[in-house]
Short mmCIF file of C-alpha atoms in Angstrom, two decimals:
data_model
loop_
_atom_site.label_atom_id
_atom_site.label_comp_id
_atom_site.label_asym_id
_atom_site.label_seq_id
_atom_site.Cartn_x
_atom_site.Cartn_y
_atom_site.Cartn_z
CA UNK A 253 -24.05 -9.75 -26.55
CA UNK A 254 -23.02 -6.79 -24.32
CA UNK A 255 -23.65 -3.04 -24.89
CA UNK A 256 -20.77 -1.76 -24.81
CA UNK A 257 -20.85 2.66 -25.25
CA UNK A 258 -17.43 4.25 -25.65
CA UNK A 259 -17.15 7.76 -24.04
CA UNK A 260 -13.89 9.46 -25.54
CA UNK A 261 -12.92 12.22 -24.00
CA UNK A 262 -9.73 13.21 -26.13
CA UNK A 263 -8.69 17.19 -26.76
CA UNK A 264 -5.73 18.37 -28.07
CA UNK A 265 -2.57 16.56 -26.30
CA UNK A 266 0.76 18.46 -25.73
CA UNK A 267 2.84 15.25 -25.33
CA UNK A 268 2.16 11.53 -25.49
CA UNK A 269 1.56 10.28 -21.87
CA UNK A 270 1.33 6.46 -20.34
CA UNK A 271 -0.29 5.55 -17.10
CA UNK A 272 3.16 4.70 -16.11
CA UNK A 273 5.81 7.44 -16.95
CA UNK A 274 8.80 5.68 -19.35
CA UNK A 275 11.92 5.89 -16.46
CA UNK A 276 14.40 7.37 -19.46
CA UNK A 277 12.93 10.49 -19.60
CA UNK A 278 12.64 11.32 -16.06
CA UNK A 279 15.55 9.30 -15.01
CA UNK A 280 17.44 12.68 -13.65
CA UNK A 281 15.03 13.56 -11.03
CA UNK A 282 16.92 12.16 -8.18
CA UNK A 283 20.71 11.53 -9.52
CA UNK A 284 21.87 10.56 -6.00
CA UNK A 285 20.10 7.66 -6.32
CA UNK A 286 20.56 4.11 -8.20
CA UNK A 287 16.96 3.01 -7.77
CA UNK A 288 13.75 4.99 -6.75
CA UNK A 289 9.76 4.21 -7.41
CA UNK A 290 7.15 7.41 -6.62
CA UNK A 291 3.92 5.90 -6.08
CA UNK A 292 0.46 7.46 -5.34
CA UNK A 293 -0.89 5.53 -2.37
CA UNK A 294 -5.20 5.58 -3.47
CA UNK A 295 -4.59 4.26 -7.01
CA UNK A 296 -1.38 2.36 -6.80
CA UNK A 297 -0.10 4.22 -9.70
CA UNK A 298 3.77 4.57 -10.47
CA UNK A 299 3.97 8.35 -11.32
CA UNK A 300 7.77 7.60 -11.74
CA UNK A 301 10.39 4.46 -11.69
CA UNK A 302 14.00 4.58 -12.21
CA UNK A 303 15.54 1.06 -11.95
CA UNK A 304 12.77 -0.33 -10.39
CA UNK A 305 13.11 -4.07 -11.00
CA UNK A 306 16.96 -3.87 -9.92
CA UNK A 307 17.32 -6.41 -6.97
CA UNK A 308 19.78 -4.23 -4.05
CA UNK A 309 19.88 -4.95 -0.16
CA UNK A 310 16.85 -3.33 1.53
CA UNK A 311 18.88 -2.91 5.00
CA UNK A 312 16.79 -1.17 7.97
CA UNK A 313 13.92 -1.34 5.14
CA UNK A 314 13.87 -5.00 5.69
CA UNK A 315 12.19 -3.96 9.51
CA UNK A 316 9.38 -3.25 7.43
CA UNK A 317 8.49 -7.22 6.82
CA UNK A 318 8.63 -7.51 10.44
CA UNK A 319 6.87 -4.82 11.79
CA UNK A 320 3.84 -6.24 9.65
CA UNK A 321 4.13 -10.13 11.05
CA UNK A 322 3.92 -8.71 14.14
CA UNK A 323 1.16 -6.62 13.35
CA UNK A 324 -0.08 -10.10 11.81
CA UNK A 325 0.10 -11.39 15.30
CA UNK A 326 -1.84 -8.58 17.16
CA UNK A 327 -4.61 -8.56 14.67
CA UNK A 328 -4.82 -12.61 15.22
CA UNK A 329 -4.59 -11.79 19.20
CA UNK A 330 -1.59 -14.08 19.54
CA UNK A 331 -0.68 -11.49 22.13
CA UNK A 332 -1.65 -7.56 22.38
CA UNK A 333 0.66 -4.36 22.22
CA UNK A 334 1.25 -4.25 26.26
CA UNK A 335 2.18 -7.42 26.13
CA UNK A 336 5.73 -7.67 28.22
CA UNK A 337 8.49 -9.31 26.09
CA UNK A 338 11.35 -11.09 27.43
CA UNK A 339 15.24 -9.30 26.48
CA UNK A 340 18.08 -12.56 26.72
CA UNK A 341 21.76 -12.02 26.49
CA UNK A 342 21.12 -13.50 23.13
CA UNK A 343 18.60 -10.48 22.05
CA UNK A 344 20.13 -7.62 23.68
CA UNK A 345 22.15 -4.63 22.68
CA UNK A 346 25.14 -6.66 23.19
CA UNK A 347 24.17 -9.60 20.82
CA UNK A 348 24.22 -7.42 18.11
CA UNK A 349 26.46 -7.46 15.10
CA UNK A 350 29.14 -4.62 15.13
CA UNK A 351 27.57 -1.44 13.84
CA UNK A 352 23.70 -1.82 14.40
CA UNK A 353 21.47 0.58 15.09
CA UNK A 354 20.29 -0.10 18.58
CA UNK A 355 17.46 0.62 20.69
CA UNK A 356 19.65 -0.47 23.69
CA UNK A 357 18.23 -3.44 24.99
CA UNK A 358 19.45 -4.99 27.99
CA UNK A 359 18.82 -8.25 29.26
CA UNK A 360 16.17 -8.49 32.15
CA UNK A 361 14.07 -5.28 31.51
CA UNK A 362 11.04 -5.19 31.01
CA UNK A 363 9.72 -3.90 27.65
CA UNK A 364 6.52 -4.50 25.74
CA UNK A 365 5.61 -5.07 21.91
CA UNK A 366 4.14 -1.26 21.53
CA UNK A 367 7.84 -0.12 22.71
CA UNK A 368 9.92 -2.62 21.23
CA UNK A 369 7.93 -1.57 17.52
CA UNK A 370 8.55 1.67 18.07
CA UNK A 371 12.07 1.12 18.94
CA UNK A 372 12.35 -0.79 15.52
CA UNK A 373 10.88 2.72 13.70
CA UNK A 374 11.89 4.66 15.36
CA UNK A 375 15.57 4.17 16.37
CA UNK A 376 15.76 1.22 13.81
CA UNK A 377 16.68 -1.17 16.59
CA UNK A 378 18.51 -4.38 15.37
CA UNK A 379 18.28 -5.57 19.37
CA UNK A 380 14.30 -4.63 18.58
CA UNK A 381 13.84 -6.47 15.79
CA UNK A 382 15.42 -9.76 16.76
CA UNK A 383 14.00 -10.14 19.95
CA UNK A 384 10.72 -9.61 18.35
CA UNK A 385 11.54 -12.17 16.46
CA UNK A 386 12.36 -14.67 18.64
CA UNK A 387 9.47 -13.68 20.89
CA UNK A 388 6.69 -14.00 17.95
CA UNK A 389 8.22 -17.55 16.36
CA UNK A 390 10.37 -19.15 18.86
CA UNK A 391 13.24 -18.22 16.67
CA UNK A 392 15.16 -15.94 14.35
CA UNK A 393 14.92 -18.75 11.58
CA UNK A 394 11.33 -19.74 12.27
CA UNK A 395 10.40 -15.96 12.01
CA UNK A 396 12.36 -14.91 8.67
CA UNK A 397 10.90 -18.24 6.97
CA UNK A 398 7.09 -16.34 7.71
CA UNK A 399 9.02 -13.45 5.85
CA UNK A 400 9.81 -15.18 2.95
CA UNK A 401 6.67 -17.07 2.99
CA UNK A 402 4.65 -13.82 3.45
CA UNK A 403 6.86 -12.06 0.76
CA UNK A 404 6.34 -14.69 -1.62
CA UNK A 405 2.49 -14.63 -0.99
CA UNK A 406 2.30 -11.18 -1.78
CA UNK A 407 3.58 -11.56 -5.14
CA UNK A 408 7.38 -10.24 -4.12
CA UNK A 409 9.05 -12.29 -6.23
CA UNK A 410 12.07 -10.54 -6.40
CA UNK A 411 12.17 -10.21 -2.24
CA UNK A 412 14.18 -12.70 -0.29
CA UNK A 413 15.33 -11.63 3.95
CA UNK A 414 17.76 -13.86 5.43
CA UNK A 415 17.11 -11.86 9.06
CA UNK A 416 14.73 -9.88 10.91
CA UNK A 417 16.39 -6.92 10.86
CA UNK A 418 18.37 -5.49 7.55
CA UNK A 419 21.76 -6.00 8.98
CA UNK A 420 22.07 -9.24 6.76
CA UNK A 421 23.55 -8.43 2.51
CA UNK A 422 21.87 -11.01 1.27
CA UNK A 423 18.55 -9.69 1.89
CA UNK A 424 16.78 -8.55 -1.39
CA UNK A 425 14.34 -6.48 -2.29
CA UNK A 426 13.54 -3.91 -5.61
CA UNK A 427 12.33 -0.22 -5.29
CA UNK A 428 8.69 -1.79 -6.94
CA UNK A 429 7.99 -4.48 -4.55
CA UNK A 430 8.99 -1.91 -1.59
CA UNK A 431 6.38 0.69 -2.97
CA UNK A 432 3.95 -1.75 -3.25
CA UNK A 433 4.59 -3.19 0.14
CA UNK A 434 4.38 -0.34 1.44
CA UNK A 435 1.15 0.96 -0.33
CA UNK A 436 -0.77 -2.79 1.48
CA UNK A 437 0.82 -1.69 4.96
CA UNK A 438 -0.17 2.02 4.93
CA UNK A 439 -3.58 0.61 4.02
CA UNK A 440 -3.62 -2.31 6.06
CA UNK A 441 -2.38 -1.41 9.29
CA UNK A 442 -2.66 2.28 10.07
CA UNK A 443 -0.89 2.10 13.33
CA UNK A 444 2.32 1.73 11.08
CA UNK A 445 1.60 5.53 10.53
CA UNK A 446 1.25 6.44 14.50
CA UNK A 447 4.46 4.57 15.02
CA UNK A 448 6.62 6.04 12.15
CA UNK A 449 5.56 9.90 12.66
CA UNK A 450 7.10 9.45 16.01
CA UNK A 451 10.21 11.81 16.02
CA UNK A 452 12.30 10.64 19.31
CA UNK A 453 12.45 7.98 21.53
CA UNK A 454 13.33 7.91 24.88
CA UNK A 455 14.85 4.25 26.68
CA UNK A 456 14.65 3.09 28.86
CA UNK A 457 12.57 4.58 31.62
CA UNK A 458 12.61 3.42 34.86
CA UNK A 459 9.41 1.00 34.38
CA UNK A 460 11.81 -0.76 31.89
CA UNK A 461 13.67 -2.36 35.15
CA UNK A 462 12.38 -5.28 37.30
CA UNK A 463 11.84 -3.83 41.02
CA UNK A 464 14.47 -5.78 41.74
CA UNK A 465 16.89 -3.38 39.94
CA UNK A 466 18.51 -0.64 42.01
CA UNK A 467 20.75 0.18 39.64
CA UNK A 468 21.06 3.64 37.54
CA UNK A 469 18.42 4.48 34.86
CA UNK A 470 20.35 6.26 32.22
CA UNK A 471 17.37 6.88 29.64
CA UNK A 472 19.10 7.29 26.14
CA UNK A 473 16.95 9.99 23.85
CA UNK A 474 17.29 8.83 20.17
CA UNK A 475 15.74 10.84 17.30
CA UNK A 476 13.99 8.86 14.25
CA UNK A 477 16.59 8.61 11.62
CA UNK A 478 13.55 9.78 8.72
CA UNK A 479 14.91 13.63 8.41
CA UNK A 480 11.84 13.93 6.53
CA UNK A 481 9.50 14.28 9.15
CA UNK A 482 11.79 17.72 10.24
CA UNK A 483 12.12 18.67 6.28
CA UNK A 484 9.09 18.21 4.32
CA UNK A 485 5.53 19.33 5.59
CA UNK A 486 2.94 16.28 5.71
CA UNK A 487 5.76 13.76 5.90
CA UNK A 488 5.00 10.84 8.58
CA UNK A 489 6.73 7.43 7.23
CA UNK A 490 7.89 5.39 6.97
CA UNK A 491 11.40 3.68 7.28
CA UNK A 492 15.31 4.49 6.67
CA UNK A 493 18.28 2.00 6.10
CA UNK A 494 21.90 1.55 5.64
CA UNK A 495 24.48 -1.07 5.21
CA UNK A 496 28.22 -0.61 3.15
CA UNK A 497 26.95 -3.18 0.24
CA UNK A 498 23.22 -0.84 -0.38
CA UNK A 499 23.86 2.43 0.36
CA UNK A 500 21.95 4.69 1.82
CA UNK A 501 17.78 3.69 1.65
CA UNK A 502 14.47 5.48 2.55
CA UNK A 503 10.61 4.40 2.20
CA UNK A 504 8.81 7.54 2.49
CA UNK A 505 5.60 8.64 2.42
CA UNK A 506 4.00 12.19 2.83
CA UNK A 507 -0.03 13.70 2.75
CA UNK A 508 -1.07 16.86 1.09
CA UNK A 509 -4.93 17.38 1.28
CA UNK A 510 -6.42 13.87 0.42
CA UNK A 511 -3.58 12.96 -1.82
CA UNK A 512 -0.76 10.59 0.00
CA UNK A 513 2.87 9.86 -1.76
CA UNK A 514 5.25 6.84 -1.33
CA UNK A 515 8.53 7.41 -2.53
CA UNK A 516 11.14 5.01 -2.47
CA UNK A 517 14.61 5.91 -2.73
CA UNK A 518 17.79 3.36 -3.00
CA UNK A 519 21.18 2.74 -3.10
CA UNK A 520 22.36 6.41 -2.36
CA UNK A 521 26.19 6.91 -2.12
CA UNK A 522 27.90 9.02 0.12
CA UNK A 523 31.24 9.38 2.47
CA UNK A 524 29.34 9.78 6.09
CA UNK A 525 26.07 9.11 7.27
CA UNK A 526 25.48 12.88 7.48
CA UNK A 527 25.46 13.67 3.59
CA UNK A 528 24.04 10.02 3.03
CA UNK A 529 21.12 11.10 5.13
CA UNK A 530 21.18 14.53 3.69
CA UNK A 531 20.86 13.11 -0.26
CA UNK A 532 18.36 10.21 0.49
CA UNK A 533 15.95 13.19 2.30
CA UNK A 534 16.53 15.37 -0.46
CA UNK A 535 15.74 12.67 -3.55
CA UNK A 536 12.45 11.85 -1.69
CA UNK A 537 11.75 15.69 -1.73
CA UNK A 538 12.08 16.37 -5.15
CA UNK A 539 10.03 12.81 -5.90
CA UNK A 540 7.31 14.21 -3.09
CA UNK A 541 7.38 17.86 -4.94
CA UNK A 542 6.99 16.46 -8.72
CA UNK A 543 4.12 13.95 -7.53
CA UNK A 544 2.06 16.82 -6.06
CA UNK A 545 2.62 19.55 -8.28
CA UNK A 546 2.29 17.11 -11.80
CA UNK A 547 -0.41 14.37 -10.34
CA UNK A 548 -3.08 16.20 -8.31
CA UNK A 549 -6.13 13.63 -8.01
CA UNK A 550 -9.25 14.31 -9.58
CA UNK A 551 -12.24 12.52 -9.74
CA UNK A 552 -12.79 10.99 -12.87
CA UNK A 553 -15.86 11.76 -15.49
CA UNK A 554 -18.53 9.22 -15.47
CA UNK A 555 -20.51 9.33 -18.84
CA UNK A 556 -24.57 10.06 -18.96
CA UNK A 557 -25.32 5.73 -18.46
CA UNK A 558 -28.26 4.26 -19.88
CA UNK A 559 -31.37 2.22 -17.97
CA UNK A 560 -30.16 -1.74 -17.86
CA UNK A 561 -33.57 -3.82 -19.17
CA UNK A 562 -34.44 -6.12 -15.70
CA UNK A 563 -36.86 -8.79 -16.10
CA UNK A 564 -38.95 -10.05 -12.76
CA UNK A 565 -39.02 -6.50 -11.10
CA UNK A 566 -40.62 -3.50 -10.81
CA UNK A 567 -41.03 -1.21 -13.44
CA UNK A 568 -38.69 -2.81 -16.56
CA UNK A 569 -35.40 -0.90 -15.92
CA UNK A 570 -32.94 -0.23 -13.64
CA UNK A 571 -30.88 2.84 -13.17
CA UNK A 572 -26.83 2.42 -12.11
CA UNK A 573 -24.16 4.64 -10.99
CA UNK A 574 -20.60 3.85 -9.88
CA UNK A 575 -20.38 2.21 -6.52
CA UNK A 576 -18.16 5.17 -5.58
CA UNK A 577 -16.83 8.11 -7.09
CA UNK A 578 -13.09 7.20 -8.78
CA UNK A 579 -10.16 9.28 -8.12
CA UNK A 580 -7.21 8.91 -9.48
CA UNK A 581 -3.61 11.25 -10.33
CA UNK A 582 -3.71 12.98 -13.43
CA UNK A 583 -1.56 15.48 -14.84
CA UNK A 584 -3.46 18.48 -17.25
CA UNK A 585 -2.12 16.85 -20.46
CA UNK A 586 -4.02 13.34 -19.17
CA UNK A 587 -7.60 14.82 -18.01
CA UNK A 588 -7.56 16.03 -21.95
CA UNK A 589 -7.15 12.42 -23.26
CA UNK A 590 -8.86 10.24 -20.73
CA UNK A 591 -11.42 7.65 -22.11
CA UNK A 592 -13.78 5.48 -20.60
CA UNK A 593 -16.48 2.39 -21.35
CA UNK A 594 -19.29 1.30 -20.06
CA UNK A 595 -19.59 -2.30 -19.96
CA UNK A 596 -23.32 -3.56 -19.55
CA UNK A 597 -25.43 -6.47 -20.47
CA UNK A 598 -28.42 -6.35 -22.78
CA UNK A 599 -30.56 -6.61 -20.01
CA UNK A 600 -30.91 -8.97 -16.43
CA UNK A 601 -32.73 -10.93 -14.27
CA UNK A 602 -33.79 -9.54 -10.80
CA UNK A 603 -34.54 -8.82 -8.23
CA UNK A 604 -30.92 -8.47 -6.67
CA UNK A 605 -29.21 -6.70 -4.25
CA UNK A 606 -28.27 -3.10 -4.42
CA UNK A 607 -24.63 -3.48 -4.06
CA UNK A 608 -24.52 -6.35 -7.09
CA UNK A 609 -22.05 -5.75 -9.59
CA UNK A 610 -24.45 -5.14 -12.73
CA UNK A 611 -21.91 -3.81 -15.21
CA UNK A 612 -18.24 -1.82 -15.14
CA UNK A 613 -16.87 1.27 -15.55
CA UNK A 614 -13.13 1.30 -17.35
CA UNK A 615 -10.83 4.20 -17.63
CA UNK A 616 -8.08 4.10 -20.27
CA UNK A 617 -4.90 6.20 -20.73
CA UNK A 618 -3.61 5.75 -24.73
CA UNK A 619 -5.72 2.61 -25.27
CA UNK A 620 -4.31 0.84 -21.71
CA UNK A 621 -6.83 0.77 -18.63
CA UNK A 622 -5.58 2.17 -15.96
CA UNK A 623 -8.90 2.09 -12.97
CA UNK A 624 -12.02 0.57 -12.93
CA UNK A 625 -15.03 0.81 -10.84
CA UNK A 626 -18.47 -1.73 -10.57
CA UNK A 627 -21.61 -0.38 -11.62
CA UNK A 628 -24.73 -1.01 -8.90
CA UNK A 629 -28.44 -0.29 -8.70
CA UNK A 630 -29.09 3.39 -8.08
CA UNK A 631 -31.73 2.19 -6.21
CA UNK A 632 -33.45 -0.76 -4.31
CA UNK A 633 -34.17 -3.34 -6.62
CA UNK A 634 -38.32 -4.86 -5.66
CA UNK A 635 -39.65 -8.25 -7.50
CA UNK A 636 -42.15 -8.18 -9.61
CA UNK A 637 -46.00 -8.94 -9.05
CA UNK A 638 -46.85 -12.37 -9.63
CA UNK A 639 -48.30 -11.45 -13.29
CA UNK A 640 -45.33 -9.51 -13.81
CA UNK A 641 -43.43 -12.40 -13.47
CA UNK A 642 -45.57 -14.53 -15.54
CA UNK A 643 -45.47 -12.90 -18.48
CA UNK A 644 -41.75 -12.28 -17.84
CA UNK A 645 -41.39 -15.87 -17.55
CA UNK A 646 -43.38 -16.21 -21.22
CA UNK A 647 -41.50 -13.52 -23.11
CA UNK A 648 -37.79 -14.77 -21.67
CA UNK A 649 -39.40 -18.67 -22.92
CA UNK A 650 -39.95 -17.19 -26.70
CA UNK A 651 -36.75 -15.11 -26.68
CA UNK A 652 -35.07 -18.37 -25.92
CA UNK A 653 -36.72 -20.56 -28.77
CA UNK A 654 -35.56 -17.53 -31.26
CA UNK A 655 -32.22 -17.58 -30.24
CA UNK A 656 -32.06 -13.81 -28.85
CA UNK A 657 -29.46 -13.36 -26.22
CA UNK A 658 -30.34 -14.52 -22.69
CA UNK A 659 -30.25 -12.11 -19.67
CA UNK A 660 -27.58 -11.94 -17.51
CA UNK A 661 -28.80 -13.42 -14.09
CA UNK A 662 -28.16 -11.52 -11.29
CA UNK A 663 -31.42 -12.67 -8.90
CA UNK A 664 -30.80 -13.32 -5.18
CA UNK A 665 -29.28 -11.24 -1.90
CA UNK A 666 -26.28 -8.88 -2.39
CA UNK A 667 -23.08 -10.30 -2.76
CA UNK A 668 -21.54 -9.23 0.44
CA UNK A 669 -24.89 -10.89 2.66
#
């Protein structure tokens, strides 16, 4: 039998609150657009949703996939950043389908994987992203199959990409699996972040040609499509897109303090690429400026926690704490009705390492948890002497025969040794 200690922390409420806001009630905050998720990036947490399950073509945002397989392949040191990359007549600018945003890739130069990623960032090169492709798989098809199999490994089951690059309608993602996606790349791979704050890009340079060339160099400056790095202060991500059958798409994500954003914005309608650009900038604002303003993080209250009984160590009890403190984005209203239990067992067998899970520390919103956090040792954990452990040994033996509730058994090295 566990003790379990409820800590409720309710005041007075002003409105009923969920840990994920219901989408009707807020569903006005960015009209422009027919889909859109705000997510804070530490906890996960949705802080808003309109449409979010609503399959629509992810376009550019579909670069996104690729940009982490080749991150993928870096990390397994299938080849590094300066590696050079070969541009074929069937990769280049030319090769492209009419329309595509281009880095302006020519067959014969001589680029590497650091320039061709930030070509597919930052001037949301189709050219970029296919020879990528082609360069980390062998072949377009090879390389969207790891998509799909990487997609549906990460629990995207509403994601499919039929290319490397957006350009494709029948690629499909939803404004949830996007935020999500881009929550485990922001945290996996912070180069992403280096890459996408970059606000031009000039190519090519005159390294870019064999020294056989002895032709013109007519560098072409491009600025990152992502108006929000020029229009909202702390903005540095992520990703824009745009085909006829979508609309007009942004994953963006902004820092204030310690607190980081992703807002996802989709299916945006507008007559030019000017005002598309304009609304899709604007409906992540308002989504940046109602997550800061209503969801500040605050560390969450941790309740006065009793001594855990330990057989087979020093001294009979041990103290816990959290592993680490908990943050997590609150409004006022929600710090007044937060609750949280303490999960422990009756008492344990030792010694064990410091960093072993001995109980748990659940925070709820309205009866639903919403974060959790391990509770550890406070302190080193010693055995017992040998008569300690003796008469340990003897009491544990009787406690068994009269059917009193046997420790939990947490004895050996830490769990991550």
């Amino acid at each position: 039998m566990r003790l379990i200690i409820y800590f409720l922390l309710f005041l007075f409420v002003l409105m009923p609150l969920s840990a994920e806001l219901p989408e009707s009630r807020l569903a006005d905050l960015v009209p422009m657009a027919s889909r859109a998720v705000l997510m804070d990036a530490t906890s996960g947490r949705i802080l808003y949703a309109k449409n979010p399950d609503e399959p629509i073509p992810p376009a550019s945002l579909t670069k996104l996939m690729t940009i982490h397989l080749i991150f993928q392949d870096l990390e397994h040191k299938k080849y590094t950043l300066d590696q050079l990359v070969p541009v074929t007549s069937a990769t280049d600018a030319r090769a492209m389908p009419e329309g595509s945003s281009l880095m302006f890739l020519q067959a014969g130069q001589l680029v590497t994987v650091r320039e061709l990623l930030t070509g597919l960032v930052v001037d949301s090169g189709n050219d970029a992203g296919l020879t990528l492709a082609v360069f980390s798989s062998g072949s377009q098809q090879a390389f969207v199959a790891r998509m799909n199999a990487e997609a549906a490994r990460l629990g995207m089951v509403h994601t499919i990409f039929y290319d490397s690059y957006g350009y494709d309608s029948r690629n499909k993602t939803t404004a949830r699996e996007l935020a999500q996606f881009c929550r485990y790349m922001i945290l996996k791979h912070p180069y992403l972040l280096q890459l996408s704050a970059q606000k031009e890009l000039a190519y090519p340079l005159a390294a870019n040609w064999p020294p056989s060339y002895h032709g013109p160099v007519r560098t072409i400056w491009q600025k990152n499509r992502n108006e929000l790095l020029w229009a909202y202060p702390g903005a540095d991500g992520l990703k824009t897109g745009y085909i006829t059958e979508s609309g007009y798409n942004l994953a963006g994500t902004a820092i204030r303090g310690h607190q980081r954003l992703i807002a996802i914005v989709l299916g945006v309608q507008a007559p030019n690429s000017s005002v598309g650009s304009y609304l899709r900038t604007q409906a992540a604002k308002s989504l940046f400026d109602y997550g800061f303003q209503r969801y500040p993080l605050s560390e969450l209250p941790v309740p006065l926690l009793p001594a855990v009984k330990a057989w087979y160590v020093v001294g009979d009890k041990v103290l816990v704490q959290p592993r680490t403190p908990v943050i997590y984005p609150l409004s006022d209203e929600e710090r007044s009705e937060i609750s949280v239990k303490v999960d422990l067992p009756d008492s344990v067998i030792g010694p064990f390492g410091s960093d072993r899970p001995v109980g748990k520390l659940v925070w709820s919103l309205q009866g639903k948890p919403v974060t959790s956090v391990d509770l550890v040792a406070a302190s080193p954990v010693q055995p017992a002497s040998w008569w300690q452990d003796f008469l340990d040994a003897i009491t544990l033996f009787f406690r068994g025969i009269f059917g009193l509730p046997a420790p939990l058994n947490l004895s050996g090295p830490s769990s991550s040794s």
